[in-house]
Coordinates of C-alpha atoms in Angstrom, one line a residue:
M850 CA 81.7 21.8 57.5
R851 CA 78.8 22.0 60.0
A852 CA 75.6 20.0 59.3
P853 CA 72.5 22.1 59.1
S854 CA 70.6 22.2 62.3
L855 CA 67.1 20.9 62.9
R856 CA 65.9 24.5 63.3
T857 CA 67.3 25.4 59.9
L858 CA 65.6 22.4 58.1
S859 CA 62.2 23.0 59.7
P860 CA 61.0 25.7 57.3
V861 CA 62.1 23.6 54.3
A862 CA 60.3 20.5 55.5
A863 CA 57.2 22.5 56.1
S864 CA 57.3 24.0 52.6
L865 CA 57.7 20.5 51.1
S866 CA 54.8 19.1 53.1
M867 CA 52.5 21.9 52.0
A868 CA 53.5 21.4 48.3
L869 CA 52.8 17.6 48.5
Q870 CA 49.4 18.2 50.1
A871 CA 48.4 20.7 47.4
T872 CA 49.5 18.2 44.7
A873 CA 47.5 15.4 46.2
S874 CA 44.4 17.6 46.5
I875 CA 44.7 18.6 42.8
A876 CA 45.1 15.0 41.8
Q877 CA 42.0 14.0 43.7
E878 CA 39.9 16.7 41.9
M879 CA 41.1 15.9 38.4
P880 CA 39.3 13.0 36.6
P881 CA 41.2 9.8 36.1
P882 CA 42.9 9.5 32.7
R883 CA 40.9 7.7 30.0
P884 CA 42.4 4.5 28.5
P885 CA 43.1 4.6 24.8
P886 CA 40.2 3.5 22.5
P887 CA 40.2 -0.1 21.4
A888 CA 41.2 -1.0 17.9
T889 CA 37.7 -2.3 17.0
A890 CA 34.5 -0.3 17.1
T891 CA 32.6 -2.9 19.1
P892 CA 31.1 -1.4 22.3
P893 CA 31.9 -3.1 25.6
A894 CA 29.4 -5.6 27.0
D895 CA 28.6 -3.4 30.0
L896 CA 27.7 -0.5 27.7
L897 CA 25.4 -2.8 25.7
A898 CA 23.7 -3.9 28.9
R899 CA 23.0 -0.3 29.8
S900 CA 21.5 0.6 26.4
P901 CA 17.8 1.4 26.2
E902 CA 17.1 -1.4 23.9
A903 CA 18.4 -4.0 26.3
S904 CA 15.6 -3.4 28.7
L905 CA 12.9 -4.2 26.1
D906 CA 11.5 -7.8 26.0
D907 CA 12.2 -10.0 23.0
G908 CA 8.8 -9.4 21.4
V909 CA 9.0 -5.6 21.6
R910 CA 12.6 -5.7 20.3
L911 CA 11.4 -7.8 17.3
A912 CA 8.6 -5.2 16.6
V913 CA 11.1 -2.3 16.8
H914 CA 13.5 -4.2 14.4
L915 CA 10.7 -4.8 11.9
L916 CA 9.5 -1.2 12.0
R917 CA 13.1 0.2 11.6
T918 CA 13.7 -2.0 8.6
R919 CA 10.3 -1.0 7.1
Q920 CA 8.7 -4.5 7.3
T921 CA 5.4 -2.9 8.2
E922 CA 3.0 -5.7 7.4
D923 CA 5.2 -8.2 9.3
A924 CA 5.2 -5.8 12.3
V925 CA 1.4 -5.5 12.2
A926 CA 1.1 -9.3 12.3
V927 CA 3.6 -9.8 15.1
L928 CA 2.2 -7.0 17.3
A929 CA -1.4 -8.2 16.7
R930 CA -0.4 -11.7 17.9
M931 CA 1.4 -10.2 20.9
A932 CA -1.6 -8.1 21.9
Q933 CA -3.9 -11.1 21.7
E934 CA -1.5 -13.3 23.8
R935 CA -0.9 -10.7 26.4
A936 CA -4.5 -9.3 26.5
V937 CA -3.2 -5.8 25.8
D938 CA -5.7 -3.0 25.2
V939 CA -4.6 -1.6 21.8
R940 CA -5.9 1.9 22.9
G941 CA -3.6 2.0 25.8
Y942 CA 0.1 3.0 26.2
D943 CA 1.7 -0.3 26.7
P944 CA 4.7 -0.7 24.3
V945 CA 2.8 -3.4 22.3
A946 CA -0.3 -1.2 22.0
V947 CA 1.7 1.9 20.9
L948 CA 3.8 0.0 18.4
F949 CA 0.7 -1.7 17.0
R950 CA -1.0 1.6 16.4
L951 CA 2.2 2.9 14.7
A952 CA 2.6 -0.1 12.5
N953 CA -1.1 0.0 11.6
G954 CA -0.9 3.7 10.8
R955 CA 2.1 3.1 8.5
A956 CA 0.4 0.1 6.7
R957 CA -2.9 1.9 6.4
P958 CA -2.4 5.7 6.0
G959 CA -5.2 7.6 7.6
T960 CA -5.8 5.2 10.5
P961 CA -6.0 7.0 13.9
T962 CA -2.8 6.5 15.9
G963 CA -3.8 8.1 19.1
G964 CA -4.7 6.2 22.3
S965 CA -7.2 6.8 25.0
L966 CA -5.8 9.6 27.2
P967 CA -6.0 9.0 30.9
P968 CA -8.1 11.4 32.9
S969 CA -6.3 14.6 33.8
A970 CA -5.6 15.2 37.5
P971 CA -3.2 17.6 39.3
A972 CA 0.4 16.3 39.2
T973 CA 0.9 17.0 42.9
A974 CA -1.4 17.4 45.8
A975 CA -2.0 21.1 46.1
P976 CA -4.0 22.9 48.8
P977 CA -7.6 23.6 47.8
A978 CA -8.0 26.8 45.8
P979 CA -10.1 29.6 47.3
P980 CA -13.5 30.0 45.8
A981 CA -13.6 32.1 42.6
P982 CA -15.1 35.6 42.9
P983 CA -18.6 35.9 41.5
G984 CA -18.6 36.1 37.6
E985 CA -15.1 34.7 37.3
E986 CA -13.9 31.1 36.6
L987 CA -10.8 29.5 37.9
P988 CA -8.4 28.0 35.3
P989 CA -8.5 24.2 35.0
P990 CA -6.0 22.2 37.0
P991 CA -2.7 21.3 35.3
P992 CA -2.7 17.8 33.6
S993 CA -1.2 14.9 35.4
D994 CA 2.3 13.5 34.5
E995 CA 0.6 10.5 33.0
A996 CA -1.5 12.6 30.7
V997 CA 1.6 14.6 29.6
R998 CA 3.5 11.4 28.8
A999 CA 0.5 10.1 26.8
R1000 CA 0.3 13.3 24.7
V1001 CA 4.1 13.1 24.0
I1002 CA 3.7 9.4 22.9
D1003 CA 0.8 10.3 20.6
G1004 CA 2.7 13.1 19.1
V1005 CA 5.8 10.9 18.4
V1006 CA 3.6 8.1 17.0
E1007 CA 1.7 10.5 14.7
R1008 CA 5.0 11.8 13.2
L1009 CA 6.5 8.3 12.8
A1010 CA 3.4 7.1 11.1
R1011 CA 4.0 9.7 8.5
W1012 CA 7.6 8.5 8.2
D1013 CA 8.8 11.9 9.6
E1014 CA 11.6 10.5 11.7
A1015 CA 13.4 13.8 12.0
G1016 CA 10.2 15.6 13.2
A1017 CA 9.5 12.8 15.7
R1018 CA 13.1 12.9 17.0
S1019 CA 13.0 16.7 17.4
F1020 CA 9.6 16.5 19.2
L1021 CA 10.7 13.7 21.6
S1022 CA 14.0 15.5 22.3
S1023 CA 12.2 18.8 23.1
A1024 CA 9.8 17.0 25.4
L1025 CA 12.2 14.7 27.3
G1026 CA 15.7 15.7 26.4
D1027 CA 18.4 13.1 26.0
A1028 CA 18.3 11.8 29.6
P1029 CA 17.3 8.2 30.2
V1030 CA 13.6 7.6 30.5
S1031 CA 12.0 5.6 33.3
G1032 CA 8.7 5.3 35.0
P1033 CA 5.5 3.6 33.9
D1034 CA 5.9 4.5 30.2
G1035 CA 9.7 4.1 30.2
A1036 CA 9.8 1.0 27.9
T1037 CA 7.4 2.7 25.5
L1038 CA 9.4 5.9 25.3
Q1039 CA 12.6 3.9 24.9
A1040 CA 11.1 2.0 21.9
L1041 CA 10.0 5.2 20.3
R1042 CA 13.4 6.8 20.9
L1043 CA 15.0 3.9 19.0
L1044 CA 12.5 4.3 16.2
T1045 CA 13.2 8.0 15.8
Q1046 CA 16.8 7.1 15.0
G1047 CA 15.9 5.3 11.8
G1048 CA 17.8 2.6 10.0
V1049 CA 18.7 -0.9 11.2
S1050 CA 19.5 -1.5 14.9
T1051 CA 23.2 -1.8 15.6
I1052 CA 23.1 -3.2 19.1
G1053 CA 25.3 -6.3 19.3
G1054 CA 23.5 -9.6 19.3
L1055 CA 20.3 -8.1 17.9
S1056 CA 19.8 -10.6 15.1
A1057 CA 20.5 -13.5 17.4
G1058 CA 18.1 -12.2 20.0
Y1059 CA 15.3 -12.0 17.5
S1060 CA 16.0 -15.4 15.9
A1061 CA 15.9 -16.9 19.4
T1062 CA 12.2 -16.0 19.8
P1063 CA 10.4 -18.2 17.4
R1064 CA 7.0 -17.6 19.0
Y1065 CA 7.2 -14.0 17.8
A1066 CA 8.8 -14.7 14.4
P1067 CA 7.0 -12.8 11.7
M1068 CA 4.4 -14.9 9.9
Q1069 CA 4.2 -14.4 6.1
L1070 CA 0.5 -14.1 5.3
L1071 CA 1.0 -14.2 1.5
P1072 CA 4.1 -15.0 -0.6
D1073 CA 5.8 -12.1 -2.3
R1074 CA 4.8 -11.3 -5.9
P1075 CA 7.6 -12.6 -8.2
A1076 CA 9.0 -10.3 -10.9
G1077 CA 6.8 -10.2 -14.0
T1078 CA 3.5 -11.0 -12.2
I1079 CA 0.4 -8.8 -11.7
E1080 CA 0.5 -6.1 -9.0
G1081 CA -1.3 -2.9 -8.0
L1082 CA -4.1 -1.7 -10.2
E1083 CA -4.0 -4.9 -12.3
V1084 CA -4.9 -7.0 -9.3
L1085 CA -8.0 -4.8 -8.7
T1086 CA -8.8 -5.0 -12.4
L1087 CA -8.8 -8.8 -12.2
Y1088 CA -11.2 -8.8 -9.2
F1089 CA -13.6 -6.4 -10.9
S1090 CA -13.5 -8.3 -14.2
M1091 CA -14.2 -11.7 -12.8
A1092 CA -17.0 -10.4 -10.5
S1093 CA -18.6 -8.7 -13.5
Y1094 CA -18.4 -11.8 -15.6
G1095 CA -20.0 -13.7 -12.8
L1096 CA -22.8 -11.2 -12.7
I1097 CA -23.4 -11.5 -16.5
L1098 CA -23.4 -15.3 -16.3
G1099 CA -25.6 -15.4 -13.2
T1100 CA -28.1 -13.0 -14.7
W1101 CA -28.4 -15.0 -17.9
G1102 CA -28.8 -18.2 -15.9
G1103 CA -31.5 -16.7 -13.8
L1104 CA -33.5 -15.6 -16.9
A1105 CA -33.0 -18.9 -18.6
A1106 CA -34.0 -21.0 -15.6
T1107 CA -37.5 -19.5 -15.1
D1108 CA -40.1 -17.4 -16.8
D1109 CA -41.4 -16.0 -13.5
S1110 CA -40.0 -12.5 -12.8
R1111 CA -40.4 -13.0 -9.1
Y1112 CA -38.6 -16.3 -9.0
A1113 CA -35.8 -16.4 -6.4
L1114 CA -33.2 -17.8 -8.9
R1115 CA -33.2 -14.4 -10.7
V1116 CA -31.7 -12.9 -7.5
A1117 CA -29.7 -15.9 -6.2
L1118 CA -27.9 -16.8 -9.4
P1119 CA -26.4 -13.3 -10.1
L1120 CA -25.2 -13.1 -6.4
T1121 CA -23.8 -16.5 -6.7
G1122 CA -22.0 -15.5 -9.9
I1123 CA -20.5 -12.5 -8.3
T1124 CA -19.3 -14.5 -5.4
A1125 CA -17.8 -17.2 -7.6
G1126 CA -16.0 -14.6 -9.6
L1127 CA -14.5 -13.0 -6.5
V1128 CA -13.5 -16.4 -5.1
G1129 CA -11.8 -17.3 -8.4
A1130 CA -9.9 -13.9 -8.4
I1131 CA -8.8 -14.5 -4.8
V1132 CA -7.4 -18.0 -5.7
L1133 CA -5.5 -16.6 -8.7
D1134 CA -4.2 -13.6 -6.6
R1135 CA -3.0 -15.8 -3.8
S1136 CA -1.2 -18.1 -6.2
R1137 CA 1.2 -15.2 -7.1
S1138 CA 1.7 -16.8 -10.5
V1139 CA -0.5 -14.7 -12.9
R1140 CA 1.7 -13.1 -15.5
R1141 CA 1.6 -9.3 -15.9
G1142 CA -0.8 -8.3 -18.6
R1143 CA -3.2 -11.2 -18.0
G1144 CA -5.4 -9.4 -15.6
Y1145 CA -5.7 -6.5 -18.1
A1146 CA -6.4 -9.1 -20.8
V1147 CA -9.4 -10.5 -18.9
N1148 CA -10.6 -6.9 -18.5
S1149 CA -10.1 -6.2 -22.1
G1150 CA -12.1 -9.3 -23.2
L1151 CA -14.9 -8.4 -20.7
L1152 CA -15.2 -4.7 -21.9
L1153 CA -14.9 -5.3 -25.6
G1154 CA -17.0 -8.5 -25.5
T1155 CA -19.8 -6.7 -23.5
L1156 CA -19.6 -3.8 -25.9
A1157 CA -19.9 -6.1 -28.9
G1158 CA -22.7 -8.1 -27.3
T1159 CA -24.6 -4.8 -26.6
A1160 CA -24.1 -3.8 -30.2
A1161 CA -25.5 -7.1 -31.3
V1162 CA -28.5 -6.7 -29.1
V1163 CA -29.2 -3.2 -30.6
Y1164 CA -28.8 -4.6 -34.1
A1165 CA -31.0 -7.8 -33.6
D1166 CA -33.5 -6.3 -31.2
P1167 CA -34.5 -9.6 -29.6
D1168 CA -38.0 -10.1 -28.1
E1169 CA -36.9 -11.9 -24.9
P1170 CA -34.5 -10.5 -22.3
V1171 CA -32.8 -13.9 -22.0
D1172 CA -31.8 -13.7 -25.7
G1173 CA -30.2 -10.3 -25.2
W1174 CA -28.3 -11.5 -22.2
G1175 CA -27.3 -14.6 -24.2
Y1176 CA -25.8 -12.3 -26.9
V1177 CA -23.8 -10.4 -24.2
L1178 CA -22.7 -13.6 -22.4
G1179 CA -21.6 -15.2 -25.6
A1180 CA -19.6 -12.2 -26.8
T1181 CA -18.0 -11.7 -23.4
T1182 CA -16.9 -15.3 -23.2
L1183 CA -15.4 -15.2 -26.6
G1184 CA -13.8 -11.9 -25.9
I1185 CA -12.1 -13.1 -22.7
G1186 CA -10.9 -16.3 -24.4
A1187 CA -9.6 -14.4 -27.4
A1188 CA -7.9 -11.8 -25.2
L1189 CA -6.1 -14.4 -23.0
G1190 CA -5.1 -16.4 -26.1
L1191 CA -3.6 -13.4 -27.9
S1192 CA -1.9 -12.0 -24.8
H1193 CA -0.3 -15.4 -24.2
L1194 CA 0.8 -15.8 -27.9
V1195 CA 2.7 -12.5 -27.9
D1196 CA 3.3 -12.2 -24.2
A1197 CA 1.6 -8.8 -24.2
L1198 CA 2.7 -6.1 -21.8
P1199 CA 0.1 -4.3 -19.7
G1200 CA 0.4 -1.1 -21.7
S1201 CA -0.2 -2.8 -25.0
V1202 CA -3.3 -4.6 -23.6
N1203 CA -4.8 -1.4 -22.3
Y1204 CA -3.9 0.3 -25.6
V1205 CA -5.9 -2.3 -27.6
T1206 CA -8.8 -2.0 -25.1
S1207 CA -9.0 1.7 -25.3
A1208 CA -8.7 1.7 -29.1
G1209 CA -11.6 -0.8 -29.4
L1210 CA -13.8 1.1 -26.9
W1211 CA -13.3 4.6 -28.5
G1212 CA -13.5 3.1 -32.0
S1213 CA -16.9 1.8 -31.1
M1214 CA -17.9 5.3 -29.8
V1215 CA -16.7 6.9 -33.0
G1216 CA -18.8 4.3 -35.0
L1217 CA -21.8 5.2 -32.9
S1218 CA -21.3 8.9 -33.5
L1219 CA -20.9 8.4 -37.3
S1220 CA -24.1 6.3 -37.4
L1221 CA -26.0 9.2 -35.7
A1222 CA -24.6 11.5 -38.4
I1223 CA -25.7 9.2 -41.2
D1224 CA -29.2 8.5 -40.0
G1225 CA -30.0 11.9 -38.4
D1226 CA -33.3 12.0 -36.8
G1227 CA -34.4 8.7 -38.2
T1228 CA -31.9 6.5 -36.3
R1229 CA -32.1 2.8 -36.8
G1230 CA -30.9 0.0 -34.6
Q1231 CA -29.2 -1.8 -37.5
T1232 CA -27.2 1.3 -38.3
I1233 CA -26.2 2.0 -34.7
G1234 CA -25.2 -1.7 -34.1
S1235 CA -23.3 -1.9 -37.3
G1236 CA -21.4 1.3 -36.6
M1237 CA -20.4 0.2 -33.1
L1238 CA -19.2 -3.2 -34.3
I1239 CA -17.3 -1.8 -37.3
G1240 CA -15.7 1.0 -35.2
E1241 CA -14.7 -1.5 -32.5
G1242 CA -13.2 -3.9 -35.0
V1243 CA -11.2 -1.1 -36.8
G1244 CA -9.9 0.2 -33.5
I1245 CA -8.8 -3.2 -32.3
V1246 CA -7.0 -4.1 -35.5
L1247 CA -5.2 -0.7 -35.8
A1248 CA -4.1 -0.9 -32.2
M1249 CA -2.8 -4.5 -32.6
L1250 CA -0.8 -3.5 -35.6
T1251 CA 0.8 -0.5 -34.0
A1252 CA 1.2 -1.6 -30.3
D1253 CA 4.7 -3.2 -30.9
A1254 CA 6.1 -0.1 -32.5
L1255 CA 4.6 2.4 -30.1
K1256 CA 5.2 0.4 -26.9
P1257 CA 2.6 2.4 -24.9
T1258 CA 2.6 2.5 -21.1
P1259 CA -0.5 2.1 -19.0
A1260 CA -0.3 5.7 -17.7
Q1261 CA -0.1 7.0 -21.3
T1262 CA -3.2 5.0 -22.3
R1263 CA -5.2 6.2 -19.3
W1264 CA -4.5 9.8 -20.1
A1265 CA -5.6 9.1 -23.7
D1266 CA -8.9 7.7 -22.3
V1267 CA -9.4 10.9 -20.3
G1268 CA -8.7 13.1 -23.3
A1269 CA -11.1 11.1 -25.5
C1270 CA -13.8 11.3 -22.9
V1271 CA -13.4 15.0 -22.4
G1272 CA -13.1 15.7 -26.1
G1273 CA -16.2 13.6 -26.9
M1274 CA -18.3 15.4 -24.4
L1275 CA -17.0 18.8 -25.5
G1276 CA -17.6 18.0 -29.2
A1277 CA -21.1 16.7 -28.6
S1278 CA -22.0 19.8 -26.7
L1279 CA -20.6 22.1 -29.5
G1280 CA -22.5 20.0 -32.1
A1281 CA -25.7 20.3 -30.1
G1282 CA -25.7 24.0 -31.0
S1283 CA -26.6 23.1 -34.6
D1284 CA -30.0 21.7 -33.4
S1285 CA -29.4 18.5 -35.4
V1286 CA -28.5 14.9 -34.6
E1287 CA -26.0 15.0 -37.4
G1288 CA -24.1 17.8 -35.8
V1289 CA -24.0 16.0 -32.4
G1290 CA -22.6 12.9 -34.1
V1291 CA -19.9 14.7 -36.1
G1292 CA -18.9 16.8 -33.1
M1293 CA -18.6 13.8 -30.8
A1294 CA -16.6 11.8 -33.3
V1295 CA -14.1 14.7 -34.0
G1296 CA -13.9 15.4 -30.2
I1297 CA -13.0 11.8 -29.4
L1298 CA -10.3 11.5 -32.0
A1299 CA -8.8 15.0 -31.3
G1300 CA -8.9 14.7 -27.5
G1301 CA -7.5 11.2 -27.4
A1302 CA -4.7 12.1 -29.8
L1303 CA -3.7 15.3 -27.9
A1304 CA -3.7 13.5 -24.6
W1305 CA -1.7 10.7 -26.0
F1306 CA 1.1 12.9 -27.2
A1307 CA 1.0 15.1 -24.1
A1308 CA 1.4 12.1 -21.8
M1309 CA 4.2 10.4 -23.8
P1310 CA 6.8 9.2 -21.4
S1311 CA 10.5 9.9 -21.7
E1312 CA 12.8 7.3 -23.1
A1313 CA 14.2 6.6 -19.6
D1314 CA 10.7 6.0 -18.2
R1315 CA 9.8 3.8 -21.1
S1316 CA 13.0 1.8 -20.8
L1317 CA 12.4 1.3 -17.0
Y1318 CA 8.8 0.2 -17.8
L1319 CA 10.0 -2.4 -20.3
Q1320 CA 12.7 -3.7 -18.0
R1321 CA 10.3 -4.1 -15.1
N1322 CA 7.8 -6.0 -17.3
A1323 CA 10.4 -8.1 -19.2
S1324 CA 9.6 -11.8 -19.5
T1325 CA 12.0 -14.0 -17.7
D1326 CA 10.5 -17.5 -18.3
L1327 CA 7.7 -19.2 -20.1
P1328 CA 4.3 -17.4 -19.7
L1329 CA 2.5 -20.6 -18.9
R1330 CA 3.5 -23.4 -16.4
F1331 CA 1.7 -26.7 -16.3
G1332 CA 1.4 -29.1 -13.4
V1333 CA -0.6 -32.1 -12.1
S1334 CA -1.7 -32.6 -8.6
P1335 CA -3.0 -36.1 -7.4
L1336 CA -6.5 -36.2 -5.9
P1337 CA -8.4 -39.1 -4.3
G1338 CA -9.8 -41.1 -7.3
G1339 CA -8.1 -38.9 -9.9
G1340 CA -6.0 -35.8 -10.5
L1341 CA -6.0 -32.1 -11.2
L1342 CA -4.4 -30.4 -14.2
H1343 CA -3.5 -26.8 -13.4
V1344 CA -2.0 -24.1 -15.5
G1345 CA -0.1 -21.1 -14.0
M1346 CA -0.3 -17.9 -16.1

């Protein structure tokens, strides 16, 4: 058999060569095959190094972490310290300044979050425009890239301050897309992009990186409020009550210290009393140990005691102002002491304390209304004072007997106050149509009772809301805690409520 000649194999070799070249070119154009995914979900180290958060310094990373975990007050404290240390203008667009405005806007809603926009200038050097024809104006030049970035940052911060993470994410994506950001404001935009994602940061080593920067560790300004202590509106009530008691005490002291109406003590002592009351409230508030209901108890003793003292002044009609203020001061002091003692004895809830306060207040107003109906045009101070004292006492006793069974909430009591106030004014105005004091008194009494009762039942909470209120205010330990602190030459006995 004859072997194939070289001429016969030449076409075959050429065909094979062309096929191999085509295969090699196709292989070069195709992407390399991807390796199978690892068994764990941990991203590789080089990917973490290229993540936007890795380019932020430790202080900014800590601030982003605090904002993403909704630790707003800690973020404000950390960023304020960073701005002071780095001499950062908080109206600028440095990452620290922008994050500080964001944290401040979240902690204090309504605070402006925008920065000082840079002056607008053309983004690129353009040839001078021809002069405008007479009577026409040329459009303003386009804003600079720096001004555009500043407006984008302000828009994102404004939405994040309102906790609108979805809106901020959409706004930032529409302005910049998903491409990596760079340039002068690159770090700021990267931090904002992380904040629009919400939730806790998942970049590896984040917690370790933050814990390794003690100089930027969040500083706790005040300890957290333990469960079962005063909070919210009760804190403000405590401040108001102690300042008011200081005013009463200082006014009486100024009147008792001198007979001269132009004497400086009559101005200095009331101001001193207000200051002392506020300082005492600050000390109690910072201790974080005042039991819930105790702030309302102080307010209850203040209001009911002042009302009883005023009724005593109307009844006795003293000749000297110092005697009248003495009645008010004595009744207020006894009222605060009695209210604190009773609230400690039964460990009263805030709703129960407010319920007793409202019952005493509106009971006194009903007694005043009935005294007007009894005396008519010939009203007497003894009748008015007696009516107020009797009405207040009856209201307090009835409320104390029914508070445990009704278990009122503070919101329900406040609505009852609104109903009694509106009903009393409406009843008095209707009674004024009779052109007699008796009609005004009867109308006001009926309006207070009817309006308060209607509002009470209309604002009655559901059983689920009432159960949640009782669980949140449940007592977990002894209401009072005693302690002794050594001092030079003696000691200090302190009681925690």
